[in-house]
Coordinates of C-alpha atoms in Angstrom, one line a residue:
Chain A
V117 CA -42.8 189.6 -157.7
S118 CA -44.9 186.6 -158.2
P119 CA -45.5 184.5 -155.0
P120 CA -42.9 182.1 -154.2
P121 CA -43.3 178.6 -155.1
F122 CA -42.3 177.5 -151.8
A123 CA -42.9 179.7 -148.7
R124 CA -40.3 178.2 -146.2
V125 CA -37.1 176.3 -147.8
G126 CA -35.1 174.2 -145.6
I127 CA -31.5 173.8 -147.0
I128 CA -29.5 171.0 -145.3
G129 CA -25.8 171.6 -145.9
L130 CA -24.6 175.1 -146.5
G131 CA -21.4 174.8 -148.9
L132 CA -20.8 176.4 -152.2
I133 CA -24.2 174.9 -153.5
G134 CA -26.5 175.1 -151.0
G135 CA -25.2 178.6 -150.1
S136 CA -25.8 180.0 -153.3
V137 CA -29.3 178.6 -153.6
A138 CA -29.9 180.2 -150.3
L139 CA -28.7 183.5 -151.5
A140 CA -30.5 183.1 -154.9
V141 CA -33.9 182.3 -152.8
R142 CA -33.3 185.4 -150.6
R143 CA -32.8 187.8 -153.5
R144 CA -35.6 186.3 -155.8
W145 CA -38.3 186.1 -153.0
P146 CA -37.8 188.3 -150.2
A147 CA -40.9 187.1 -148.6
A148 CA -39.7 183.4 -148.6
L149 CA -38.1 182.0 -145.5
V150 CA -34.8 180.3 -145.7
V151 CA -34.0 177.9 -143.2
G152 CA -30.1 176.7 -143.0
V153 CA -28.9 173.4 -141.3
D154 CA -25.3 173.1 -140.8
R155 CA -22.2 173.1 -138.2
P156 CA -22.7 176.3 -136.0
D157 CA -19.6 178.0 -137.7
V158 CA -21.2 177.7 -141.0
L159 CA -24.4 179.2 -139.9
D160 CA -22.7 182.1 -138.4
A161 CA -21.1 182.5 -141.8
A162 CA -24.5 182.0 -143.7
R163 CA -26.4 184.6 -141.2
T164 CA -23.3 187.2 -141.8
L165 CA -23.8 186.8 -145.4
G166 CA -27.7 187.2 -145.3
A167 CA -28.1 183.7 -146.9
V168 CA -30.6 182.5 -144.3
N169 CA -33.4 183.8 -142.1
V170 CA -33.6 181.0 -139.6
T171 CA -30.7 178.7 -138.6
A172 CA -31.3 175.3 -137.2
A173 CA -28.9 173.1 -135.4
D174 CA -30.8 169.9 -136.4
L175 CA -33.0 168.5 -138.6
R176 CA -35.8 168.3 -136.0
S177 CA -35.4 172.1 -135.2
M178 CA -35.8 173.0 -138.6
G179 CA -39.7 173.7 -137.9
A180 CA -42.4 173.4 -140.9
V181 CA -40.8 173.5 -144.6
D182 CA -42.4 172.8 -147.8
L183 CA -39.1 172.6 -149.5
V184 CA -36.0 170.6 -148.3
I185 CA -32.9 170.8 -150.2
L186 CA -30.3 168.1 -149.3
A187 CA -27.0 169.9 -150.1
A188 CA -24.1 167.8 -148.4
P189 CA -22.1 165.2 -149.6
V190 CA -24.1 162.2 -151.3
L191 CA -23.9 159.7 -148.5
T192 CA -24.9 162.2 -146.0
N193 CA -27.8 163.4 -148.1
I194 CA -28.9 159.7 -148.2
E195 CA -28.7 159.5 -144.3
T196 CA -30.4 162.7 -143.6
L197 CA -33.3 161.4 -146.3
K198 CA -33.8 158.3 -143.9
R199 CA -34.3 160.8 -141.2
L200 CA -36.6 163.1 -142.8
P201 CA -39.9 161.4 -142.3
A202 CA -39.3 161.6 -138.4
A203 CA -38.3 165.4 -138.5
I204 CA -40.7 167.0 -140.9
A205 CA -44.4 166.7 -139.9
G206 CA -46.4 168.0 -143.0
N207 CA -46.0 167.6 -146.5
A208 CA -43.0 168.6 -148.6
V209 CA -40.9 168.5 -151.7
V210 CA -37.7 167.1 -151.5
T211 CA -34.8 167.4 -153.6
D212 CA -30.8 167.1 -153.4
V213 CA -28.0 168.6 -155.3
G214 CA -25.7 165.4 -155.4
S215 CA -23.3 164.7 -158.3
T216 CA -24.8 161.0 -158.4
K217 CA -28.4 160.3 -158.7
L218 CA -29.1 156.5 -158.8
A219 CA -28.3 155.6 -155.1
I220 CA -30.3 158.5 -153.7
M221 CA -33.4 157.8 -155.9
E222 CA -33.3 154.2 -154.4
A223 CA -33.2 155.5 -151.1
A224 CA -36.2 157.9 -151.5
R225 CA -38.5 155.1 -152.6
D226 CA -38.8 154.4 -148.8
L227 CA -40.2 158.2 -148.3
P228 CA -43.5 158.4 -147.5
A229 CA -45.8 159.8 -150.0
R230 CA -46.2 163.3 -148.0
L231 CA -42.7 163.5 -148.8
A232 CA -42.3 164.2 -152.6
F233 CA -38.6 163.3 -154.0
V234 CA -37.1 164.7 -157.0
G235 CA -33.4 164.0 -157.4
G236 CA -31.3 167.0 -158.8
H237 CA -27.8 168.2 -159.9
P238 CA -26.9 171.7 -160.7
L239 CA -23.9 171.6 -163.4
A240 CA -22.5 174.5 -161.7
G241 CA -19.3 175.0 -159.5
T242 CA -16.2 177.0 -159.0
A243 CA -12.6 176.0 -158.3
Q244 CA -13.3 176.6 -154.4
A245 CA -15.6 175.2 -152.2
G246 CA -17.8 176.8 -149.2
I247 CA -20.3 179.3 -148.2
H248 CA -17.6 182.2 -148.8
F249 CA -17.5 181.4 -152.5
A250 CA -21.3 181.2 -152.9
S251 CA -23.1 183.3 -155.2
P252 CA -26.8 184.0 -156.1
D253 CA -26.0 184.1 -159.6
L254 CA -24.1 180.5 -159.6
F255 CA -26.8 179.0 -161.5
K256 CA -27.7 181.4 -164.1
N257 CA -28.0 179.9 -167.5
R258 CA -26.4 176.8 -166.1
R259 CA -28.1 173.4 -166.8
W260 CA -29.9 171.8 -163.6
V261 CA -30.7 168.0 -164.2
L262 CA -33.8 166.7 -162.5
T263 CA -33.9 162.9 -162.4
P264 CA -37.6 162.1 -161.4
D265 CA -38.7 158.2 -161.5
G266 CA -42.0 156.6 -161.1
N267 CA -42.4 157.7 -157.7
S268 CA -42.1 161.6 -158.1
A269 CA -45.3 163.2 -157.9
E270 CA -46.0 165.2 -161.3
S271 CA -47.1 168.3 -159.3
A272 CA -43.7 168.2 -157.4
V273 CA -41.6 168.1 -160.4
A274 CA -43.8 171.2 -161.9
R275 CA -43.1 173.2 -158.7
L276 CA -39.3 172.6 -158.5
D277 CA -39.0 173.1 -162.1
E278 CA -40.6 176.6 -161.9
F279 CA -38.6 177.3 -158.6
L280 CA -35.2 176.5 -160.3
R281 CA -35.9 178.2 -163.4
A282 CA -36.6 181.3 -161.4
L283 CA -33.2 181.0 -159.9
G284 CA -31.7 181.1 -163.5
A285 CA -31.1 177.6 -164.1
E286 CA -32.0 175.7 -167.3
T287 CA -33.8 172.6 -166.0
C288 CA -33.9 169.1 -167.9
Q289 CA -34.9 165.8 -166.9
M290 CA -33.2 162.6 -167.7
S291 CA -33.4 159.1 -166.0
A292 CA -30.9 158.9 -162.8
E293 CA -29.1 155.8 -164.9
A294 CA -28.7 158.1 -167.8
H295 CA -27.2 161.0 -165.5
D296 CA -24.9 158.7 -163.6
R297 CA -23.3 157.2 -166.7
V298 CA -22.6 160.4 -168.7
T299 CA -21.2 162.3 -165.4
A300 CA -19.0 159.3 -165.0
W301 CA -17.3 160.8 -168.0
V302 CA -17.7 164.4 -168.5
S303 CA -17.4 165.1 -164.7
H304 CA -15.9 162.2 -162.3
L305 CA -13.5 160.8 -164.7
P306 CA -11.9 164.3 -165.3
Q307 CA -11.7 165.0 -161.4
L308 CA -9.8 161.4 -160.9
A309 CA -7.4 162.1 -163.9
A310 CA -6.5 165.5 -162.7
S311 CA -6.0 164.3 -158.9
A312 CA -3.8 161.3 -160.1
L313 CA -1.9 163.5 -162.4
M314 CA -1.2 166.3 -160.0
R315 CA -0.1 163.5 -157.4
V316 CA 2.3 161.7 -159.4
V317 CA 3.8 164.6 -161.0
G318 CA 4.4 166.3 -157.7
D319 CA 5.7 163.1 -156.3
A320 CA 8.0 162.8 -159.0
V321 CA 9.5 166.3 -159.2
G322 CA 8.8 167.9 -156.0
D323 CA 8.6 171.6 -155.4
E324 CA 11.9 172.2 -157.4
G325 CA 10.6 170.3 -160.5
L326 CA 7.1 172.2 -160.4
Q327 CA 8.7 175.6 -160.9
F328 CA 9.4 174.3 -164.4
S329 CA 5.6 173.9 -165.2
G330 CA 3.5 176.4 -167.0
T331 CA -0.2 177.0 -167.6
G332 CA -0.6 173.6 -169.0
L333 CA -0.2 171.6 -165.9
R334 CA -1.9 174.5 -163.8
D335 CA -4.9 174.0 -166.3
T336 CA -4.8 170.3 -166.4
T337 CA -4.8 169.9 -162.7
R338 CA -7.3 172.9 -161.6
L339 CA -9.8 170.2 -160.3
A340 CA -7.2 168.8 -158.0
G341 CA -8.1 171.3 -155.5
S342 CA -11.6 169.9 -155.0
P343 CA -12.4 168.8 -151.6
A344 CA -11.9 165.1 -151.0
H345 CA -14.9 164.1 -148.9
I346 CA -17.2 165.3 -151.7
W347 CA -15.6 162.9 -154.0
T348 CA -15.5 159.9 -152.0
D349 CA -19.0 159.8 -151.8
V350 CA -19.3 160.2 -155.6
C351 CA -16.9 157.3 -156.2
R352 CA -18.9 155.0 -153.9
T353 CA -22.1 155.7 -155.5
N354 CA -21.0 155.8 -159.1
Q355 CA -18.7 152.7 -158.8
S356 CA -19.4 150.8 -161.9
N357 CA -19.6 153.8 -164.2
V358 CA -16.5 155.3 -162.7
A359 CA -14.5 152.0 -163.0
G360 CA -15.4 151.6 -166.7
A361 CA -14.3 155.1 -167.5
L362 CA -11.2 154.6 -165.8
D363 CA -10.6 151.3 -167.4
R364 CA -10.9 153.1 -170.9
L365 CA -8.7 155.7 -169.9
I366 CA -6.4 153.5 -168.9
D367 CA -6.2 151.5 -171.9
E368 CA -5.9 154.5 -174.0
L369 CA -2.7 155.6 -171.9
Q370 CA -1.3 152.3 -172.5
E371 CA -2.0 152.5 -176.0
L372 CA -0.1 155.7 -176.3
R373 CA 2.7 154.3 -174.1
R374 CA 3.3 151.7 -176.4
S375 CA 3.1 154.3 -179.5
L376 CA 5.8 156.6 -178.6
D377 CA 7.5 155.7 -181.6
R378 CA 4.8 155.6 -183.9
P379 CA 3.7 159.2 -185.0
E380 CA 0.6 158.0 -186.9
T381 CA -0.9 156.6 -183.6
I382 CA -0.1 159.7 -181.6
E383 CA -1.2 162.0 -184.3
G384 CA -4.6 159.9 -184.3
V385 CA -5.4 160.2 -180.8
F386 CA -4.5 163.8 -180.9
E387 CA -6.4 164.6 -183.9
A388 CA -9.8 162.8 -182.5
S389 CA -9.2 164.8 -179.3
A390 CA -8.6 168.3 -181.0
R391 CA -11.8 167.5 -182.7
W392 CA -13.8 166.5 -179.7
R393 CA -12.4 169.6 -177.8
E394 CA -13.7 172.0 -180.4
R395 CA -17.1 170.6 -179.4
L396 CA -17.3 171.3 -176.2
P397 CA -19.8 173.8 -174.9
E398 CA -18.7 177.3 -174.3
Chain M
V25 CA 19.4 201.4 -176.8
S26 CA 22.1 199.3 -176.4
P27 CA 23.7 197.7 -179.6
P28 CA 22.1 194.4 -180.4
P29 CA 24.0 191.0 -179.3
F30 CA 23.2 189.8 -182.5
A31 CA 22.8 192.1 -185.9
R32 CA 21.3 189.3 -188.0
V33 CA 19.1 186.9 -186.6
G34 CA 17.8 184.0 -188.6
I35 CA 14.6 182.4 -187.6
I36 CA 13.8 178.8 -189.2
G37 CA 10.2 178.1 -188.3
L38 CA 7.7 181.1 -187.6
G39 CA 5.1 179.7 -185.3
L40 CA 4.0 180.8 -182.2
I41 CA 7.4 180.8 -180.7
G42 CA 9.5 181.7 -183.7
G43 CA 7.0 184.4 -184.7
S44 CA 7.0 185.8 -180.9
V45 CA 10.9 185.8 -180.9
A46 CA 10.8 187.7 -184.3
L47 CA 8.4 190.3 -183.0
A48 CA 10.4 190.8 -179.8
V49 CA 13.7 191.3 -181.7
R50 CA 12.1 193.9 -184.0
R51 CA 10.7 195.8 -181.3
R52 CA 13.8 195.5 -179.0
W53 CA 16.3 196.2 -181.5
P54 CA 15.0 197.9 -184.7
A55 CA 18.4 198.1 -186.1
A56 CA 18.7 194.6 -186.0
L57 CA 17.9 192.3 -189.1
V58 CA 15.2 189.5 -188.7
V59 CA 15.5 186.8 -191.7
G60 CA 12.6 184.3 -191.7
V61 CA 12.5 180.9 -193.2
D62 CA 9.3 179.1 -193.6
R63 CA 6.3 178.2 -196.1
P64 CA 5.4 181.2 -198.4
D65 CA 2.2 181.7 -196.7
V66 CA 3.6 181.8 -193.1
L67 CA 6.1 184.2 -194.7
D68 CA 3.5 186.4 -196.0
A69 CA 1.8 186.5 -192.9
A70 CA 5.2 187.4 -190.9
R71 CA 5.9 190.1 -193.2
T72 CA 2.3 191.6 -192.8
L73 CA 3.0 191.3 -189.0
G74 CA 6.0 193.0 -189.2
A75 CA 8.0 190.3 -187.7
V76 CA 10.8 189.8 -190.3
N77 CA 12.7 192.2 -192.3
V78 CA 13.9 189.5 -194.9
T79 CA 12.2 186.3 -196.0
A80 CA 13.8 183.2 -197.6
A81 CA 12.5 180.3 -199.0
D82 CA 15.1 177.8 -197.7
L83 CA 18.5 178.0 -195.5
R84 CA 20.8 178.7 -198.4
S85 CA 19.3 181.8 -199.2
M86 CA 19.1 183.0 -195.7
G87 CA 22.5 185.0 -196.3
A88 CA 25.0 185.7 -193.6
V89 CA 23.4 185.6 -189.9
D90 CA 25.0 185.8 -186.6
L91 CA 22.2 184.0 -184.8
V92 CA 20.3 181.2 -185.9
I93 CA 17.1 179.9 -184.0
L94 CA 15.6 176.7 -185.0
A95 CA 11.9 176.9 -184.2
A96 CA 10.1 174.2 -185.8
P97 CA 9.2 170.8 -184.2
V98 CA 12.0 168.8 -182.6
L99 CA 12.8 166.5 -185.4
T100 CA 12.4 169.1 -188.2
N101 CA 15.1 171.2 -186.0
I102 CA 17.5 168.3 -186.0
E103 CA 17.3 167.7 -189.7
T104 CA 17.8 171.7 -190.3
L105 CA 20.8 171.4 -187.8
K106 CA 22.6 169.0 -190.0
R107 CA 22.1 171.1 -193.1
L108 CA 23.5 174.5 -191.4
P109 CA 27.2 173.7 -192.0
A110 CA 26.7 173.9 -195.8
A111 CA 24.2 176.7 -196.0
I112 CA 26.0 179.2 -193.7
A113 CA 29.5 180.4 -194.7
G114 CA 30.5 182.1 -191.4
N115 CA 30.5 182.1 -187.7
A116 CA 27.2 182.0 -185.9
V117 CA 25.6 181.0 -182.4
V118 CA 22.7 178.5 -183.2
T119 CA 20.0 177.7 -180.8
D120 CA 16.6 176.0 -180.8
V121 CA 13.4 176.5 -178.8
G122 CA 12.4 172.5 -178.9
S123 CA 10.6 170.8 -175.9
T124 CA 13.3 168.1 -175.8
K125 CA 16.9 168.7 -175.3
L126 CA 18.9 165.7 -175.4
A127 CA 18.2 164.5 -178.8
I128 CA 19.2 167.9 -180.3
M129 CA 22.4 168.3 -178.1
E130 CA 23.5 164.9 -179.5
A131 CA 23.0 165.8 -183.0
A132 CA 24.6 169.3 -182.4
R133 CA 28.0 167.5 -181.7
D134 CA 28.5 167.0 -185.2
L135 CA 28.7 170.8 -185.8
P136 CA 31.6 172.4 -187.0
A137 CA 33.2 174.9 -184.3
R138 CA 32.3 178.0 -186.1
L139 CA 28.7 176.9 -185.6
A140 CA 28.3 177.2 -181.7
F141 CA 25.2 175.4 -180.7
V142 CA 23.3 176.0 -177.1
G143 CA 20.1 174.2 -176.7
G144 CA 17.5 176.1 -175.3
H145 CA 13.7 175.9 -174.5
P146 CA 11.3 178.7 -173.6
L147 CA 8.7 177.7 -171.1
A148 CA 6.0 179.7 -172.6
G149 CA 3.1 179.0 -174.6
T150 CA -0.6 179.6 -175.4
A151 CA -3.5 177.3 -175.8
Q152 CA -3.2 178.4 -179.6
A153 CA -0.4 177.9 -182.2
G154 CA 1.0 179.8 -185.2
I155 CA 2.1 183.2 -185.8
H156 CA -1.3 184.7 -185.6
F157 CA -1.0 184.3 -181.9
A158 CA 2.5 185.4 -181.4
S159 CA 3.3 188.2 -179.2
P160 CA 6.3 190.2 -178.4
D161 CA 5.5 189.7 -174.7
L162 CA 5.2 186.1 -174.8
F163 CA 8.5 185.6 -173.0
K164 CA 8.1 188.4 -170.2
N165 CA 8.9 187.2 -167.0
R166 CA 8.9 183.4 -168.1
R167 CA 11.5 180.9 -168.0
W168 CA 13.9 180.0 -170.8
V169 CA 16.1 177.1 -170.0
L170 CA 19.4 176.9 -171.7
T171 CA 21.1 173.2 -171.8
P172 CA 24.8 173.8 -172.8
D173 CA 27.2 171.1 -172.8
G174 CA 31.0 170.4 -173.1
N175 CA 30.9 171.7 -176.4
S176 CA 29.0 174.9 -176.0
A177 CA 31.3 177.8 -176.3
E178 CA 31.0 180.0 -173.0
S179 CA 31.1 182.9 -175.1
A180 CA 28.1 181.7 -177.0
V181 CA 26.3 180.9 -174.0
A182 CA 26.9 184.4 -172.4
R183 CA 25.8 186.2 -175.7
L184 CA 22.6 184.0 -175.8
D185 CA 21.7 184.7 -172.3
E186 CA 22.1 188.4 -172.7
F187 CA 19.9 188.2 -175.7
L188 CA 17.5 186.3 -174.3
R189 CA 17.1 188.4 -171.0
A190 CA 16.8 191.6 -173.1
L191 CA 13.5 189.9 -174.7
G192 CA 12.1 189.6 -170.7
A193 CA 12.8 185.7 -170.4
E194 CA 14.2 184.6 -167.2
T195 CA 17.2 182.5 -168.2
C196 CA 18.4 179.3 -166.3
Q197 CA 20.9 176.5 -167.2
M198 CA 20.4 172.8 -166.7
S199 CA 21.7 169.8 -168.3
A200 CA 19.7 168.3 -171.1
E201 CA 19.1 165.2 -169.4
A202 CA 17.8 167.0 -166.2
H203 CA 15.6 169.0 -168.8
D204 CA 14.1 166.1 -170.5
R205 CA 13.3 164.1 -167.5
V206 CA 11.5 167.0 -165.5
T207 CA 9.6 168.3 -168.6
A208 CA 8.4 164.4 -169.4
W209 CA 6.5 165.1 -165.9
V210 CA 5.4 168.5 -165.9
S211 CA 4.7 169.2 -169.6
H212 CA 4.8 165.9 -171.7
L213 CA 2.7 163.9 -169.1
P214 CA -0.1 166.6 -168.8
Q215 CA -0.4 166.9 -172.6
L216 CA -0.8 163.3 -173.2
A217 CA -3.1 162.8 -170.2
A218 CA -5.4 165.7 -171.6
S219 CA -5.4 164.5 -175.2
A220 CA -6.3 160.7 -174.0
L221 CA -8.9 162.0 -171.8
M222 CA -10.6 164.2 -174.4
R223 CA -10.4 161.3 -176.8
V224 CA -12.0 158.7 -174.5
V225 CA -14.8 161.2 -173.1
G226 CA -16.0 162.2 -176.5
D227 CA -15.9 158.6 -178.2
A228 CA -18.1 157.5 -175.0
V229 CA -20.6 160.2 -174.8
G230 CA -20.6 162.0 -178.2
D231 CA -21.8 165.5 -178.7
E232 CA -25.1 164.9 -176.6
G233 CA -23.5 163.9 -173.7
L234 CA -20.5 166.6 -173.8
Q235 CA -23.5 169.1 -173.3
F236 CA -23.6 168.0 -169.6
S237 CA -20.0 169.0 -169.3
G238 CA -18.7 171.9 -167.3
T239 CA -15.5 174.1 -166.6
G240 CA -14.0 170.9 -165.1
L241 CA -13.7 168.9 -168.4
R242 CA -13.1 172.1 -170.2
D243 CA -10.1 173.1 -168.2
T244 CA -8.6 169.5 -167.7
T245 CA -8.7 169.3 -171.5
R246 CA -7.5 172.6 -172.8
L247 CA -4.2 171.4 -174.0
A248 CA -6.0 168.7 -176.4
G249 CA -6.0 171.6 -178.9
S250 CA -2.4 171.5 -179.2
P251 CA -0.9 170.7 -182.7
A252 CA -0.4 166.9 -183.0
H253 CA 2.9 167.2 -185.3
I254 CA 4.9 169.1 -182.2
W255 CA 3.9 166.4 -180.0
T256 CA 4.8 163.3 -182.2
D257 CA 8.4 164.5 -182.3
V258 CA 8.3 165.2 -178.7
C259 CA 7.3 161.5 -177.7
R260 CA 10.1 160.1 -180.2
T261 CA 12.8 162.2 -178.7
N262 CA 11.9 161.7 -175.0
Q263 CA 10.5 158.1 -175.3
S264 CA 11.8 156.7 -172.0
N265 CA 11.3 159.5 -169.3
V266 CA 7.7 159.9 -171.2
A267 CA 7.1 156.0 -171.0
G268 CA 8.2 156.2 -167.3
A269 CA 5.8 159.1 -166.5
L270 CA 3.0 157.3 -168.2
D271 CA 3.4 153.9 -166.4
R272 CA 3.4 156.0 -163.0
L273 CA 0.1 157.7 -163.9
I274 CA -1.4 154.3 -165.2
D275 CA -0.5 152.5 -162.0
E276 CA -2.1 155.7 -159.8
L277 CA -5.2 155.5 -161.9
Q278 CA -5.4 151.8 -161.5
E279 CA -4.9 152.1 -157.6
L280 CA -7.9 154.6 -157.8
R281 CA -9.9 152.1 -159.6
R282 CA -9.2 149.5 -157.1
S283 CA -10.1 151.9 -154.3
L284 CA -13.3 153.3 -155.3
D285 CA -15.2 151.6 -152.3
R286 CA -12.3 152.6 -150.1
P287 CA -12.6 156.3 -149.0
E288 CA -9.3 156.3 -147.0
T289 CA -7.4 155.7 -150.3
I290 CA -9.4 158.1 -152.3
E291 CA -9.0 160.7 -149.7
G292 CA -5.5 159.9 -149.6
V293 CA -4.6 160.6 -153.1
F294 CA -7.0 163.7 -153.2
E295 CA -5.5 165.2 -150.3
A296 CA -1.6 164.7 -151.5
S297 CA -2.7 166.0 -154.9
A298 CA -4.5 168.9 -153.5
R299 CA -1.3 169.8 -151.5
W300 CA 0.8 169.6 -154.6
R301 CA -1.5 171.7 -156.6
E302 CA -1.4 174.4 -153.8
R303 CA 2.6 174.6 -154.6
L304 CA 2.4 175.2 -158.2
P305 CA 4.0 178.4 -159.3
E306 CA 1.6 181.1 -160.0

């Protein structure tokens, strides 16, 4: 076993992602110390699952750490980021796992040089949230996007990259702007569409009507079970990209609505759509 | 083995549904004769799979049958329906498996009394179309909606019901109007939403951007692989219900778009949606 790139890892927010990172670190480097910060009941669960060695009720009692992972909803991560300089005495690499990157990269510019921030976003998830669904294998062969900017120290990027690859992730780098633009389409828009669809269908037909649904509605709305509080922050911190994507989807639905009696238009949409669907990665 | 409710079953259209009915009949009643009508290449496949005993290039060469199952796209079924009186000499029960019911029920009013029509719709499907994905178990424990009207002979309804239950389906009855209203929401709207979503996302980000998608986009757009020609007929024959459902979804997306900076509105939609999602049947 090679020495851990970080000896003491502080994870703030032990949900599905934070909990899975904790479990993966504990398995990969038994000598590394994982310090968890969350609500008391979540910390109890994390201890029981063997995800953390040390628990802390707040930032200040976290003690010395050389890697900080912000794993709460985006706006909470940004608030925590602002409190890090007062809470951590020494040097540390700081990263996050949030679904939007521009807002936190901007907030990180105010950090002192001893706290080297590199934004991150693992493209991994499950239908269900919370540490009870966490797994040390969650990141295996999944992309983990890093969004360093001119303020990110090269050595911090390299160390974090080594750390994430050792957890099984396939790291890649892009700008925060490009990240937020593409995820608005491939992640945030599908989430909003699934939630809107499930809401209007349920309201329209009720429990009785839902009995006539099949695997189609079930698959299309799987995301509708996602926790709301994570997504409100995503919407707020990626407003203009998400608004543009929603506008385009609304236009397309209006075009379909106008074309219900025009088979060639409907076919055009279906065929373009089926071609893209075949090209989705496995 | 009880005697088959129908001794000679003609199936016009051997796709996923027609092919699965053929396989189920052949397994359940080895003594019954299944006559398939479709294009030559599909008939070859059906013979190879053991789905049919007899193949016919057209309606007139189908010979005597006591049950006719129309299993092509809806508007093709309606055209075939009009040609049945000239093609079939004796008495028969006639049904269909189309996704909309009002249009075909209206067309069936012109049939002579010896051809007793009962509309039907199995709520079963797979992601992939065509006889190669057909299975004799496709209907097991799945709903099969029958939509008899004042013109449907009671004895025909009872015989068809017995036949479908013997294939494993859970039959139920409702009016064609109620069927088309509820399926516009639970089936047709999700299909159009999935196709529109996949099309706009693919057009916006291209192959490169799709590499950053995960299981969320994959699940939400699973229906986007559905064959276009089936859905153009559904849209045409259920226009007003589908238009109303699309309008409501568009309104909801516009409300979300206006509320990206209002967490309480986003949370309201997500929470209503998550509650409905939990109530979907397994």
